[in-house]
Coordinates of C-alpha atoms and ligand atoms in Angstrom, one line a residue:
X1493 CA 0.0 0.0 0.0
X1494 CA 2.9 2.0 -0.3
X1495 CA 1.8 4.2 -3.1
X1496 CA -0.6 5.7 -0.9
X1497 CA 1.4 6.7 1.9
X1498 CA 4.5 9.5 1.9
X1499 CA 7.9 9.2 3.3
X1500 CA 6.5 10.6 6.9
X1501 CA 3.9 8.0 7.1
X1502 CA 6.2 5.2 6.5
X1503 CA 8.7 6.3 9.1
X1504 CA 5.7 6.3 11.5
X1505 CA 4.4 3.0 10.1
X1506 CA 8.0 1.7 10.8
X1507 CA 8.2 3.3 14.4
X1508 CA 5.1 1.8 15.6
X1509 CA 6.4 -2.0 13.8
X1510 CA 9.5 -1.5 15.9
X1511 CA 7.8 -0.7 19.3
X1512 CA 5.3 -3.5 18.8
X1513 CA 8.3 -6.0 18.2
X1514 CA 10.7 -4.7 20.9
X1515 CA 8.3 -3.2 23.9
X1516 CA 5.1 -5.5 23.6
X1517 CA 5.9 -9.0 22.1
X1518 CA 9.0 -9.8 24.4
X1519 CA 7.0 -10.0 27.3
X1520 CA 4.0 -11.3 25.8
X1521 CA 3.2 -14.4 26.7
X1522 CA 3.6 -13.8 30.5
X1523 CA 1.7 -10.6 30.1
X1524 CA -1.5 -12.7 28.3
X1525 CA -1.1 -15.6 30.7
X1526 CA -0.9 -12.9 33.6
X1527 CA -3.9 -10.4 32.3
X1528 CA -1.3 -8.1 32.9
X1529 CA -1.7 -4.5 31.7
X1530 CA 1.4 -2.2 31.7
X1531 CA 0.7 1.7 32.5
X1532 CA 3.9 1.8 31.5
X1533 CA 3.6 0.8 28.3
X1534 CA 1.0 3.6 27.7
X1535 CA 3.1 6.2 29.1
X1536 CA 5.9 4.8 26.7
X1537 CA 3.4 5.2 23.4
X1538 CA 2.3 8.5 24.5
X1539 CA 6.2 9.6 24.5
X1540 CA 6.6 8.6 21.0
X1541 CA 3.3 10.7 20.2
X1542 CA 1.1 7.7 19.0
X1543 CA -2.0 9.5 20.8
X1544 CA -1.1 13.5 19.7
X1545 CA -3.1 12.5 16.6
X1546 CA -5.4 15.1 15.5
X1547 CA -4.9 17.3 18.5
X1548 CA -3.5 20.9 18.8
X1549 CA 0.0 21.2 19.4
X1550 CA -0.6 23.4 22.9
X1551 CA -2.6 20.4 24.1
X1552 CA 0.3 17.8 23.0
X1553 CA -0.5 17.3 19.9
X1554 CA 2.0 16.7 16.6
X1555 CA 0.3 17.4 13.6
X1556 CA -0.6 14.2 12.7
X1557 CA -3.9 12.8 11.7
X1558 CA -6.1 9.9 11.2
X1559 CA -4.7 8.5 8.7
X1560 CA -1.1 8.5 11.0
X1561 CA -3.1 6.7 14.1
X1562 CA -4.8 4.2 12.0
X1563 CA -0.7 3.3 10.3
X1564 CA 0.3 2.7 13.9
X1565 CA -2.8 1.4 15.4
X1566 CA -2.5 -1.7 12.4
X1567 CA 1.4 -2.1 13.1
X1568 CA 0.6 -2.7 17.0
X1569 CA -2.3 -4.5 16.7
X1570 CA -0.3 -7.2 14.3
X1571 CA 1.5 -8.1 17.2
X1572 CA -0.9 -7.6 20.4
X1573 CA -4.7 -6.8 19.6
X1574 CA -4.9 -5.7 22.8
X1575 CA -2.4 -2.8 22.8
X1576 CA -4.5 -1.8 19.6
X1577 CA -6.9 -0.4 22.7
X1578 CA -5.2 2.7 24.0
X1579 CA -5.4 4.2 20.6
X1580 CA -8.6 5.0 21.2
X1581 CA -8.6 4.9 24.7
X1582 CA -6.6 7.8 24.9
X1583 CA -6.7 9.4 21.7
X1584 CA -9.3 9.5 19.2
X1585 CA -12.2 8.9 22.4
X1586 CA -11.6 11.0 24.8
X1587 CA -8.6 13.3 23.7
X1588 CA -9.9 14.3 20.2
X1589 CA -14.1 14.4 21.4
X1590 CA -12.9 16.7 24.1
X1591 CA -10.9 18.7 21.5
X1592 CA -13.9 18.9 19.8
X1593 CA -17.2 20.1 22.1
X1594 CA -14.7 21.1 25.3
X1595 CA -14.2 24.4 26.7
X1596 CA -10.4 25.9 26.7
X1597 CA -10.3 25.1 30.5
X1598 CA -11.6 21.4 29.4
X1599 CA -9.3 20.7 27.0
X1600 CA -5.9 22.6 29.3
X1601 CA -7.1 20.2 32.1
X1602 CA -7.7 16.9 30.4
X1603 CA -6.3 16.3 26.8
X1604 CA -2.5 16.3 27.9
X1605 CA -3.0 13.8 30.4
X1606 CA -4.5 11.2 27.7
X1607 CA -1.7 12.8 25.1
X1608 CA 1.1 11.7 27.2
X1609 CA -0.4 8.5 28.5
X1610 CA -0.1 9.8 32.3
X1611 CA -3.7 9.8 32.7
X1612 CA -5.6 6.3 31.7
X1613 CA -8.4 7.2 29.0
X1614 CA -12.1 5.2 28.8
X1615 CA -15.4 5.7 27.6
X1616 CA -18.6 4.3 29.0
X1617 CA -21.4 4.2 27.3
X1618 CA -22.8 0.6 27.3
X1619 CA -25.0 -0.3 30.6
X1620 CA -26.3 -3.9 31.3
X1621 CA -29.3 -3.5 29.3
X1622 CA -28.2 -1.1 26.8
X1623 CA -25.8 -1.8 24.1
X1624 CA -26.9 -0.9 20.4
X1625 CA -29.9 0.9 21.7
X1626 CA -27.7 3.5 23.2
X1627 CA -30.7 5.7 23.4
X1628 CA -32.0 3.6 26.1
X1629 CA -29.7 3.8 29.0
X1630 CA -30.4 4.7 32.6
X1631 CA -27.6 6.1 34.4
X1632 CA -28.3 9.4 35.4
X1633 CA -26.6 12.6 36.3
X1634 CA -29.1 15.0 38.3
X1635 CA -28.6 18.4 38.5
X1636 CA -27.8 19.6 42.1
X1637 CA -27.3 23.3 41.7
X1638 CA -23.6 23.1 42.3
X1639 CA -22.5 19.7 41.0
X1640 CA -23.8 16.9 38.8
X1641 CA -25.0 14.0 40.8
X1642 CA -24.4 9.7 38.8
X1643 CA -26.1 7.0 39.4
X1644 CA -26.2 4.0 37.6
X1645 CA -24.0 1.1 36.1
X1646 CA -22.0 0.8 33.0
X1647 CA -20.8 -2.9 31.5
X1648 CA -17.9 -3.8 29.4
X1649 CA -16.2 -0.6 29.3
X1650 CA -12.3 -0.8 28.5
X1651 CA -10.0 0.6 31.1
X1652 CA -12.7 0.4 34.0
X1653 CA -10.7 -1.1 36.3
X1654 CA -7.6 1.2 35.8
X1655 CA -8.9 4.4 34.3
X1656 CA -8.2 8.2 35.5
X1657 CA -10.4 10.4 33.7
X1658 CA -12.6 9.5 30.5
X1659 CA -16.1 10.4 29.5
X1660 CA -19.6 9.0 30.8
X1661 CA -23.2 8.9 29.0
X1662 CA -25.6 9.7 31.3
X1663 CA -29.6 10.7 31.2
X1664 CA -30.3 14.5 32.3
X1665 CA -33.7 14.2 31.0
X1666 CA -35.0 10.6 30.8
X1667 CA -38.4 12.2 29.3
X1668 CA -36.8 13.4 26.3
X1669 CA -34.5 10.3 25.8
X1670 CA -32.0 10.3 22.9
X1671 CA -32.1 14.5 23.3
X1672 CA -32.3 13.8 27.4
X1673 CA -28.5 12.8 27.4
X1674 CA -25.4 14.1 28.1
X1675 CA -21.7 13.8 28.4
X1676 CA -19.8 14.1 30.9
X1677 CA -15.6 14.1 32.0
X1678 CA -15.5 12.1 34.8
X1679 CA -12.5 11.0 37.3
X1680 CA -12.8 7.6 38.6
X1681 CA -11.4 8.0 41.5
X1682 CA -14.3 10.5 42.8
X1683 CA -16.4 9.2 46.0
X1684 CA -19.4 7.4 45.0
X1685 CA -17.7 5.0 41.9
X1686 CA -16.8 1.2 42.2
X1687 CA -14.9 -0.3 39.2
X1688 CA -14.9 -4.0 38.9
X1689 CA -12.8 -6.4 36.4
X1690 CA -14.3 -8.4 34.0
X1691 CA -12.1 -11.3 34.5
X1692 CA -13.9 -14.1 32.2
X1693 CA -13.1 -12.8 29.2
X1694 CA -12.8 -14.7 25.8
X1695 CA -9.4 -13.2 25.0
X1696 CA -7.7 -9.3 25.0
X1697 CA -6.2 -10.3 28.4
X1698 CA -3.7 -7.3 28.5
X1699 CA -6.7 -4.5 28.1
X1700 CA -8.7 -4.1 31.4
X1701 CA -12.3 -4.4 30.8
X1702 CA -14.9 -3.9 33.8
X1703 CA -18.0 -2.5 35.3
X1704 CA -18.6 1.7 36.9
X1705 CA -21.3 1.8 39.4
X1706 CA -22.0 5.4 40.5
X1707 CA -23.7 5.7 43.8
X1708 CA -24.6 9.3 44.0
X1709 CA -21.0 10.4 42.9
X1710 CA -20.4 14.5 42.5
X1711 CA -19.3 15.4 39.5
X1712 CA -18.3 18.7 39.5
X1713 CA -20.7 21.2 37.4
X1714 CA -17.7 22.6 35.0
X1715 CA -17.2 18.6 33.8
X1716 CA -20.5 18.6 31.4
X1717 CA -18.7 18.3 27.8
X1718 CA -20.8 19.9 25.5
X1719 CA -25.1 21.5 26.7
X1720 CA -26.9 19.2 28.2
X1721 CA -29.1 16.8 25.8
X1722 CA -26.1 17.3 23.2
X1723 CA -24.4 13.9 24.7
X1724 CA -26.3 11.7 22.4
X1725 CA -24.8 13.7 18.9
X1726 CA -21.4 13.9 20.9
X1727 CA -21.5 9.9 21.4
X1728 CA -22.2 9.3 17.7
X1729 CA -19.6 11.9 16.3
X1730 CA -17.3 9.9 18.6
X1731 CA -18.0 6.8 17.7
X1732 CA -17.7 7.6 14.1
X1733 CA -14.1 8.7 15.0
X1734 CA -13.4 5.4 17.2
X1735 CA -14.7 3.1 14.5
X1736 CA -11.6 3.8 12.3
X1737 CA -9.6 3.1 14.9
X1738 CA -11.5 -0.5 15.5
X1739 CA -10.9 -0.9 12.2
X1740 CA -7.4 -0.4 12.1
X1741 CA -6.9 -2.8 14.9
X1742 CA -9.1 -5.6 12.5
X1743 CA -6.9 -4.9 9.8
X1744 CA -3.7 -5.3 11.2
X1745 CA -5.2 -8.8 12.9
X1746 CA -5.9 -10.0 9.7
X1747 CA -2.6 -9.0 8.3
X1748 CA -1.0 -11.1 10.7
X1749 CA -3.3 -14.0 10.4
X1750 CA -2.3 -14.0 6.7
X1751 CA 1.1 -13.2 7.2
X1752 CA 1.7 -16.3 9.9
X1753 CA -1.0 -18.9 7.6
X1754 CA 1.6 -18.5 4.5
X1755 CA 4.8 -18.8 6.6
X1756 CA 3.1 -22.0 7.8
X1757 CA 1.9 -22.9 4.6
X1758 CA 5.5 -23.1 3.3
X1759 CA 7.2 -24.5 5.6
X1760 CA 4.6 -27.3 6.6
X1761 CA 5.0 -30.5 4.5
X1762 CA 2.5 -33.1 3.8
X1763 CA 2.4 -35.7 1.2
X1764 CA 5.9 -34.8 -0.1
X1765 CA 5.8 -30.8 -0.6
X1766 CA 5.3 -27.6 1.3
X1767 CA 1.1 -27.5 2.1
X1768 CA 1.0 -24.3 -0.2
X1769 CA 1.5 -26.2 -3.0
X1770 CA -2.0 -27.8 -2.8
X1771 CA -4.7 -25.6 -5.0
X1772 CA -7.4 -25.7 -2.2
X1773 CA -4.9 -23.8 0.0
X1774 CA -3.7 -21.6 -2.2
X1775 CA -7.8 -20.4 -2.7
X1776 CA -7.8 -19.9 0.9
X1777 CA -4.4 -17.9 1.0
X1778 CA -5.7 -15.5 -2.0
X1779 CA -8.7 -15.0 -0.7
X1780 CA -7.5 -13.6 2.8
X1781 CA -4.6 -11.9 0.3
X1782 CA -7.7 -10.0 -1.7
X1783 CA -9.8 -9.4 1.2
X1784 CA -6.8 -7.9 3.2
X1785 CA -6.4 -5.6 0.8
X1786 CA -9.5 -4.2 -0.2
X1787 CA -9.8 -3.6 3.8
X1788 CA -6.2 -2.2 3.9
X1789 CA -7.5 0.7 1.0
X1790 CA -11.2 1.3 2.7
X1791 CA -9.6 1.6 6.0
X1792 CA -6.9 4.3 5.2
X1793 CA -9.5 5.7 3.0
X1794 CA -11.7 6.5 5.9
X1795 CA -9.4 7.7 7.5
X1796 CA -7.5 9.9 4.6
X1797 CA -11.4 11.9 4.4
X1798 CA -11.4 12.2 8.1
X1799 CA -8.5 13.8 7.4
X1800 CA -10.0 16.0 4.3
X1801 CA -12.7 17.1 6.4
X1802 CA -14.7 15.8 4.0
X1803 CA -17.9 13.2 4.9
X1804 CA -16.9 9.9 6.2
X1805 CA -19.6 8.2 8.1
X1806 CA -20.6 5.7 5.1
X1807 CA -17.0 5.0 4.3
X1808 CA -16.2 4.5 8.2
X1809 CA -18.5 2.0 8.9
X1810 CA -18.2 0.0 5.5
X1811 CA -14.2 0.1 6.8
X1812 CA -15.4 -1.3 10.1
X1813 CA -17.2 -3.7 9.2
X1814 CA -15.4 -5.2 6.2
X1815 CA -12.3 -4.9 8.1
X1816 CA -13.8 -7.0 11.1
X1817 CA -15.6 -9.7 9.1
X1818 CA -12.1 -9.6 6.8
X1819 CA -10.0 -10.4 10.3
X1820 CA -12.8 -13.2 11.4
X1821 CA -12.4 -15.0 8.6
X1822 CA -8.8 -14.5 8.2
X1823 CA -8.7 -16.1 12.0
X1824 CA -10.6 -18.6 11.1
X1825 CA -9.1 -20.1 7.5
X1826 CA -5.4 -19.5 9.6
X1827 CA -6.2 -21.7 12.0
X1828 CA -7.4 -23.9 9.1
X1829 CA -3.8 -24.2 7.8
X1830 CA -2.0 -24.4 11.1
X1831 CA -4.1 -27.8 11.4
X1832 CA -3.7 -29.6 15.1
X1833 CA -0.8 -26.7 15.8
X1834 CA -3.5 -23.9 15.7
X1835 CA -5.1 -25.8 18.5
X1836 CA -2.1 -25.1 20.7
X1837 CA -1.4 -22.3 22.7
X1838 CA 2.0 -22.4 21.7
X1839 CA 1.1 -20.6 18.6
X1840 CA 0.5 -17.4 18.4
X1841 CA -3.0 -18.0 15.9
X1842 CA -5.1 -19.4 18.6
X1843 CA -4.4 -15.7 20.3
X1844 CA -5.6 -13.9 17.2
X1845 CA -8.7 -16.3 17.2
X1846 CA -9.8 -14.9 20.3
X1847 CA -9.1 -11.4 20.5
X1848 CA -10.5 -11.0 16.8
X1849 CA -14.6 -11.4 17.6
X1850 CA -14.2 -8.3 19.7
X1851 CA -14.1 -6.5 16.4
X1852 CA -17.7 -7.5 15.6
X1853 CA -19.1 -6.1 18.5
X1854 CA -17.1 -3.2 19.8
X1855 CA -18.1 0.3 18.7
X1856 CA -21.5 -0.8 16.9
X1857 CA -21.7 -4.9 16.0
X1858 CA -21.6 -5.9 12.5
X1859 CA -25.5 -5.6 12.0
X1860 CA -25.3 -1.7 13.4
X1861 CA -22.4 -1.2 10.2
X1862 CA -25.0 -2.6 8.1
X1863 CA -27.4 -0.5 9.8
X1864 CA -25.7 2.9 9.3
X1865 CA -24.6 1.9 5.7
X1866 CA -27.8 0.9 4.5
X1867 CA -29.5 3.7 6.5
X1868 CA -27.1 6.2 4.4
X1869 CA -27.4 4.6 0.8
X1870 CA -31.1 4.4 1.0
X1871 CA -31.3 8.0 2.2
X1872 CA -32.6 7.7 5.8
X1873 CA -29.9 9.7 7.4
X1874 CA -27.1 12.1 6.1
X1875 CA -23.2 10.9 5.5
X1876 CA -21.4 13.0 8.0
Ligands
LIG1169 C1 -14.0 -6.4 24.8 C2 -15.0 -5.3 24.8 C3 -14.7 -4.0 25.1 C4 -15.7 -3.1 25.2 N1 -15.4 -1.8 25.5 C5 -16.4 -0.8 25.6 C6 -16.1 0.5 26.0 O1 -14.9 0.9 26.2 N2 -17.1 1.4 26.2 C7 -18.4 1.0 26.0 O2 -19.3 1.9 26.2 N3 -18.7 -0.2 25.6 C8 -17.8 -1.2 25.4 N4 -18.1 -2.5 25.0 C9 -19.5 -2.8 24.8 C10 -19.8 -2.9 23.3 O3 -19.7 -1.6 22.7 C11 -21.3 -3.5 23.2 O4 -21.2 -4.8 23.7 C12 -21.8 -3.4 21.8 O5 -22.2 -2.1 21.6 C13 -23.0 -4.3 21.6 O6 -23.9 -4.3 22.7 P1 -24.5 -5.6 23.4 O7 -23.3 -6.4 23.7 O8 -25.4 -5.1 24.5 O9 -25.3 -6.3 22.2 P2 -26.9 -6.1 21.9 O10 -27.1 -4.6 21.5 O11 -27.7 -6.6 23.0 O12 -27.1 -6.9 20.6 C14 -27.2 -8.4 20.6 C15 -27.3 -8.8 19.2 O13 -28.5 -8.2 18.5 C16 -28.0 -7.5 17.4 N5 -28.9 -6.3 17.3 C17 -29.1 -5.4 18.2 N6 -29.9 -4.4 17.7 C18 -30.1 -4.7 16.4 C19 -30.8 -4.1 15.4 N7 -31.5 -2.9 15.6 N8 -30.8 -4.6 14.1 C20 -30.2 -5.8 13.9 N9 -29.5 -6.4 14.9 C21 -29.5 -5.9 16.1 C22 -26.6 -7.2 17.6 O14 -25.9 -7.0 16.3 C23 -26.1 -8.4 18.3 O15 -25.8 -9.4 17.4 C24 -17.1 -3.4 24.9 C25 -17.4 -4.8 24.6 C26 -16.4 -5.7 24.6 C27 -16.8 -7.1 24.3

């Protein structure tokens, strides 16, 4: 995909490769068998400037864009699809939606912090009984004169159990419900919040995923992001932003899924010559080959119009979701060719097999893609 991409982008391309090979895979395994997660490691990205993406310079930003984030997002995610996470954990959430509908004294108190990785980034939106029908969640922040008051309980939210400060979709006016919600900045470690782990997770062991319950936490007036009601557009606008990022992580999942099936393919022998040399291989090596590509070109094209300024929302979600079902199935025909061996832990497909079904449901499943494409195509609603 070189042709696409100038000198600049390859350097960062090439940056991210390295610090995926030489700060996360070395300690891999333990970290996986461990759930370990490594504050460390996020600190260490934000130094290199993998979350100043899209983001002024005086808030710690580099003058990169989308298109930059999603280059290193795919290079990490190859080697960990869990360290994929903090791209948008950090970044293009909270950093770059702050950036957008925050006030100067927002975005001087909160975007550095995510920049550089000292702060941990989240965003909670889904509740127990409210995943695609975001409209219909109950946590609510009451107005109390001087302060915002939560209650409620959000599920599966990444960086729960180890976040700082993120952002939290709450109710103001459950009457009026999609225009009854708002956003809010919220620090986790205010009186009134218990974060649980999610410890029986299918796979992405090294991100933290968990549960907020607010119990009449204050949350200080000045942290509503945005006018009340507005939280519902803000979530979207977001999420539109965070799907490239998804994306990104899919496509570099699949990459390495294709990359490890024809190393294997080679070097594996059966009835006399290398596995690859059998036809009905070879059509399931071209078509993860074909589909990688096409997802390689819609991803960095989503990405390249976020970039323009120019609408996206169609393009984004077609990247998502053919970048997700692309990696699935890349997964899936890998472990295929590893036979017995991509049964075994030992190998680093089974890994990949895991972590990659998080891409069809994080950030709007599969069926909400298809829901927003076919919503835009046949006219129903605008492509932002
Ligand atoms: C590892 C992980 C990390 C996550 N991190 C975060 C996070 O950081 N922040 C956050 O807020 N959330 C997070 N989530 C939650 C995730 O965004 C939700 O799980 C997702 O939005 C789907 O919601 P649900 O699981 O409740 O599924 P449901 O909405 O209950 O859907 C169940 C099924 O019905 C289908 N369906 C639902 N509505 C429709 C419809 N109208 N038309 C057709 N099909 C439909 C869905 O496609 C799905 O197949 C995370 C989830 C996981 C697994």
């Amino acid at each position: 995909m070189d042709f696409i991409l100038n000198e600049e982008q390859r350097i960062v391309q090439e940056q991210a490769r390295r610090f995926a090979e030489q700060e996360i895979r070395p300690a891999m395994q333990e970290d996986e068998k461990k759930h370990t997660f490594r504050p460390d490691l996020v600190r260490k990205m934000g130094e290199l400037g993998f979350f100043g993406c899209c983001i002024p310079e005086e808030y710690g930003g580099n003058g990169m864009g989308f298109l930059e984030s999603v280059l290193m997002t795919e290079q990490v995610a190859k080697v960990s699809p869990s360290w994929r996470l903090p791209f948008n954990l950090q970044n293009i959430g909270p950093a770059v939606t702050v950036d957008q509908f925050g006030t100067t004294e927002q975005k001087e108190k909160f975007i550095p912090g995510w920049v550089s990785g000292e702060q941990i980034g989240f965003f909670a939106i889904t509740e127990p009984n409210a995943g695609s029908d975001v409209a219909s969640m109950k946590t609510v922040a009451k107005d109390m004169g001087d302060h915002w008051e939560l209650n409620g309980q959000k599920m599966w939210i990444s960086n729960a159990p180890v976040g700082n400060a993120g952002l939290v979709y709450a109710c103001t006016d459950r009457e009026k419900k999609g225009k009854g919600i708002s956003c809010f900045i919220v620090d986790l470690s205010t009186p009134g919040i218990i974060t649980t782990a999610i410890e029986t997770k299918l796979g992405l062991h090294c991100s933290p995923t968990g549960e907020i319950i607010f119990d009449g936490a204050k949350i200080p007036k000045e942290n509503i992001l945005g006018k009340p009601g507005e939280g519902l557009a803000i979530c979207m606008w977001m999420l539109n932003n965070t799907r490239v990022g998804c994306a990104a992580g899919a496509l570099g999942v699949g990459g390495a899924c294709m990359d490890l099936a024809i190393k294997y393919a080679n070097e594996r022998t059966q009835f006399g010559q290398p596995v690859s040399k059998f036809q009905l291989v070879q059509g399931q090596i071209a078509e993860m080959v074909m589909e990688h590509q096409a997802a390689q070109l819609l991803v960095y094209q989503a990405a390249g119009l976020k970039d323009l300024g120019l609408p996206n929302q169609l393009q984004t979600s077609v990247a998502k979701l053919f970048a997700s079902e692309a990696a699935v199935k890349a997964a899936n025909e890998a472990m295929k060719i590893f036979g017995s061996y991509g049964f075994s832990t030992e190998y680093p497909i089974e890994l990949f097999y895991r972590d990659v079904k998080s891409f069809q449901i994080v950030e709007g499943t599969s069926n909400v893609q298809k829901l927003i494409i076919s919503g835009i195509a046949c006219g129903f609603q605008p492509n932002r």
